[in-house]
């Protein structure tokens, strides 16, 4: 699994951090999300998928390859 965050779309809602706090965090200065782990292990895949679904701006893309 590979994850991409479109920073231009991110509105700083923080739902990704709530859903997958080991994978996502937010910058203090503007609230934009960033990845703590670019290639999460299988145990985190469900949380990452949930984070992408919860994102109000649809800024998270998940590649399942």
GROMACS .gro file of N, CA and C in nm:
model
  195
    1UNK      N    1   0.084  -0.118   0.000
    1UNK     CA    2   0.000   0.000   0.000
    1UNK      C    3   0.089   0.124   0.000
    2UNK      N    4   0.054   0.217  -0.088
    2UNK     CA    5   0.121   0.347  -0.093
    2UNK      C    6   0.015   0.454  -0.073
    3UNK      N    7   0.052   0.562  -0.004
    3UNK     CA    8  -0.041   0.668   0.028
    3UNK      C    9   0.013   0.800  -0.028
    4UNK      N   10  -0.078   0.882  -0.080
    4UNK     CA   11  -0.042   1.016  -0.126
    4UNK      C   12  -0.143   1.114  -0.068
    5UNK      N   13  -0.092   1.225  -0.016
    5UNK     CA   14  -0.179   1.334   0.032
    5UNK      C   15  -0.162   1.452  -0.061
    6UNK      N   16  -0.272   1.499  -0.116
    6UNK     CA   17  -0.270   1.620  -0.198
    6UNK      C   18  -0.281   1.739  -0.102
    7UNK      N   19  -0.168   1.798  -0.072
    7UNK     CA   20  -0.164   1.906   0.027
    7UNK      C   21  -0.247   2.026  -0.015
    8UNK      N   22  -0.262   2.049  -0.145
    8UNK     CA   23  -0.341   2.161  -0.193
    8UNK      C   24  -0.490   2.142  -0.162
    9UNK      N   25  -0.534   2.017  -0.155
    9UNK     CA   26  -0.674   1.987  -0.125
    9UNK      C   27  -0.702   1.982   0.025
   10UNK      N   28  -0.602   1.947   0.105
   10UNK     CA   29  -0.621   1.926   0.248
   10UNK      C   30  -0.676   2.051   0.316
   11UNK      N   31  -0.783   2.031   0.393
   11UNK     CA   32  -0.845   2.143   0.466
   11UNK      C   33  -0.815   2.138   0.616
   12UNK      N   34  -0.732   2.043   0.657
   12UNK     CA   35  -0.692   2.036   0.797
   12UNK      C   36  -0.800   1.985   0.890
   13UNK      N   37  -0.890   1.903   0.838
   13UNK     CA   38  -1.000   1.849   0.920
   13UNK      C   39  -0.955   1.754   1.029
   14UNK      N   40  -0.842   1.687   1.008
   14UNK     CA   41  -0.786   1.600   1.110
   14UNK      C   42  -0.848   1.462   1.123
   15UNK      N   43  -0.942   1.429   1.038
   15UNK     CA   44  -1.005   1.297   1.047
   15UNK      C   45  -0.905   1.185   1.021
   16UNK      N   46  -0.807   1.210   0.937
   16UNK     CA   47  -0.706   1.108   0.909
   16UNK      C   48  -0.624   1.078   1.035
   17UNK      N   49  -0.593   1.180   1.111
   17UNK     CA   50  -0.515   1.163   1.234
   17UNK      C   51  -0.595   1.084   1.337
   18UNK      N   52  -0.724   1.110   1.344
   18UNK     CA   53  -0.810   1.037   1.437
   18UNK      C   54  -0.821   0.890   1.396
   19UNK      N   55  -0.836   0.865   1.266
   19UNK     CA   56  -0.855   0.728   1.216
   19UNK      C   57  -0.726   0.647   1.218
   20UNK      N   58  -0.613   0.710   1.188
   20UNK     CA   59  -0.486   0.637   1.178
   20UNK      C   60  -0.372   0.723   1.235
   21UNK      N   61  -0.368   0.739   1.365
   21UNK     CA   62  -0.269   0.829   1.427
   21UNK      C   63  -0.124   0.782   1.413
   22UNK      N   64  -0.102   0.655   1.383
   22UNK     CA   65   0.034   0.607   1.363
   22UNK      C   66   0.085   0.634   1.221
   23UNK      N   67  -0.006   0.674   1.132
   23UNK     CA   68   0.030   0.695   0.992
   23UNK      C   69   0.025   0.843   0.954
   24UNK      N   70  -0.071   0.919   1.010
   24UNK     CA   71  -0.091   1.059   0.973
   24UNK      C   72  -0.069   1.151   1.092
   25UNK      N   73  -0.025   1.273   1.059
   25UNK     CA   74  -0.018   1.381   1.157
   25UNK      C   75  -0.048   1.510   1.083
   26UNK      N   76  -0.054   1.622   1.156
   26UNK     CA   77  -0.082   1.751   1.096
   26UNK      C   78   0.026   1.850   1.134
   27UNK      N   79   0.061   1.936   1.038
   27UNK     CA   80   0.158   2.042   1.066
   27UNK      C   81   0.098   2.143   1.161
   28UNK      N   82   0.176   2.189   1.255
   28UNK     CA   83   0.129   2.287   1.353
   28UNK      C   84   0.094   2.421   1.289
   29UNK      N   85   0.171   2.462   1.191
   29UNK     CA   86   0.153   2.597   1.136
   29UNK      C   87   0.027   2.614   1.051
   30UNK      N   88  -0.018   2.508   0.982
   30UNK     CA   89  -0.135   2.526   0.895
   30UNK      C   90  -0.236   2.410   0.901
   31UNK      N   91  -0.207   2.307   0.978
   31UNK     CA   92  -0.300   2.196   0.994
   31UNK      C   93  -0.302   2.096   0.880
   32UNK      N   94  -0.219   2.117   0.778
   32UNK     CA   95  -0.216   2.026   0.664
   32UNK      C   96  -0.158   1.891   0.709
   33UNK      N   97  -0.223   1.785   0.662
   33UNK     CA   98  -0.182   1.650   0.699
   33UNK      C   99  -0.052   1.610   0.629
   34UNK      N  100   0.024   1.525   0.697
   34UNK     CA  101   0.143   1.467   0.637
   34UNK      C  102   0.157   1.323   0.687
   35UNK      N  103   0.238   1.247   0.618
   35UNK     CA  104   0.256   1.106   0.651
   35UNK      C  105   0.370   1.085   0.749
   36UNK      N  106   0.343   1.004   0.848
   36UNK     CA  107   0.448   0.958   0.938
   36UNK      C  108   0.512   0.832   0.881
   37UNK      N  109   0.432   0.755   0.807
   37UNK     CA  110   0.477   0.630   0.744
   37UNK      C  111   0.424   0.630   0.601
   38UNK      N  112   0.514   0.623   0.501
   38UNK     CA  113   0.470   0.625   0.362
   38UNK      C  114   0.422   0.489   0.313
   39UNK      N  115   0.470   0.383   0.373
   39UNK     CA  116   0.435   0.248   0.330
   39UNK      C  117   0.394   0.167   0.454
   40UNK      N  118   0.272   0.186   0.503
   40UNK     CA  119   0.230   0.122   0.628
   40UNK      C  120   0.218  -0.030   0.614
   41UNK      N  121   0.236  -0.100   0.724
   41UNK     CA  122   0.223  -0.244   0.727
   41UNK      C  123   0.078  -0.287   0.717
   42UNK      N  124   0.056  -0.414   0.691
   42UNK     CA  125  -0.080  -0.468   0.675
   42UNK      C  126  -0.171  -0.442   0.794
   43UNK      N  127  -0.116  -0.433   0.912
   43UNK     CA  128  -0.197  -0.410   1.032
   43UNK      C  129  -0.257  -0.269   1.034
   44UNK      N  130  -0.206  -0.180   0.949
   44UNK     CA  131  -0.256  -0.043   0.946
   44UNK      C  132  -0.342  -0.014   0.823
   45UNK      N  133  -0.354  -0.109   0.732
   45UNK     CA  134  -0.426  -0.086   0.607
   45UNK      C  135  -0.572  -0.047   0.628
   46UNK      N  136  -0.642  -0.113   0.716
   46UNK     CA  137  -0.784  -0.082   0.739
   46UNK      C  138  -0.799   0.061   0.791
   47UNK      N  139  -0.713   0.103   0.881
   47UNK     CA  140  -0.720   0.239   0.936
   47UNK      C  141  -0.689   0.343   0.829
   48UNK      N  142  -0.595   0.313   0.740
   48UNK     CA  143  -0.561   0.406   0.632
   48UNK      C  144  -0.679   0.419   0.535
   49UNK      N  145  -0.742   0.308   0.502
   49UNK     CA  146  -0.860   0.314   0.414
   49UNK      C  147  -0.970   0.398   0.478
   50UNK      N  148  -0.991   0.379   0.607
   50UNK     CA  149  -1.092   0.457   0.678
   50UNK      C  150  -1.058   0.605   0.675
   51UNK      N  151  -0.931   0.637   0.698
   51UNK     CA  152  -0.887   0.777   0.695
   51UNK      C  153  -0.916   0.840   0.559
   52UNK      N  154  -0.890   0.768   0.451
   52UNK     CA  155  -0.917   0.820   0.317
   52UNK      C  156  -1.066   0.843   0.296
   53UNK      N  157  -1.148   0.753   0.346
   53UNK     CA  158  -1.293   0.768   0.332
   53UNK      C  159  -1.347   0.884   0.414
   54UNK      N  160  -1.287   0.909   0.530
   54UNK     CA  161  -1.334   1.015   0.619
   54UNK      C  162  -1.285   1.154   0.580
   55UNK      N  163  -1.185   1.162   0.496
   55UNK     CA  164  -1.127   1.291   0.459
   55UNK      C  165  -1.232   1.379   0.392
   56UNK      N  166  -1.266   1.494   0.451
   56UNK     CA  167  -1.370   1.579   0.394
   56UNK      C  168  -1.331   1.641   0.260
   57UNK      N  169  -1.202   1.651   0.232
   57UNK     CA  170  -1.155   1.712   0.108
   57UNK      C  171  -1.115   1.608   0.004
   58UNK      N  172  -1.125   1.480   0.039
   58UNK     CA  173  -1.081   1.371  -0.050
   58UNK      C  174  -0.935   1.393  -0.094
   59UNK      N  175  -0.852   1.433   0.001
   59UNK     CA  176  -0.713   1.465  -0.028
   59UNK      C  177  -0.618   1.344  -0.017
   60UNK      N  178  -0.671   1.230   0.029
   60UNK     CA  179  -0.586   1.112   0.051
   60UNK      C  180  -0.615   1.010  -0.058
   61UNK      N  181  -0.509   0.970  -0.128
   61UNK     CA  182  -0.519   0.865  -0.229
   61UNK      C  183  -0.445   0.742  -0.178
   62UNK      N  184  -0.510   0.627  -0.190
   62UNK     CA  185  -0.451   0.501  -0.146
   62UNK      C  186  -0.433   0.411  -0.267
   63UNK      N  187  -0.309   0.368  -0.288
   63UNK     CA  188  -0.277   0.275  -0.396
   63UNK      C  189  -0.256   0.139  -0.332
   64UNK      N  190  -0.340   0.046  -0.365
   64UNK     CA  191  -0.338  -0.088  -0.302
   64UNK      C  192  -0.233  -0.181  -0.361
   65UNK      N  193  -0.160  -0.138  -0.461
   65UNK     CA  194  -0.061  -0.225  -0.525
   65UNK      C  195   0.049  -0.264  -0.434
   0.00000   0.00000   0.00000
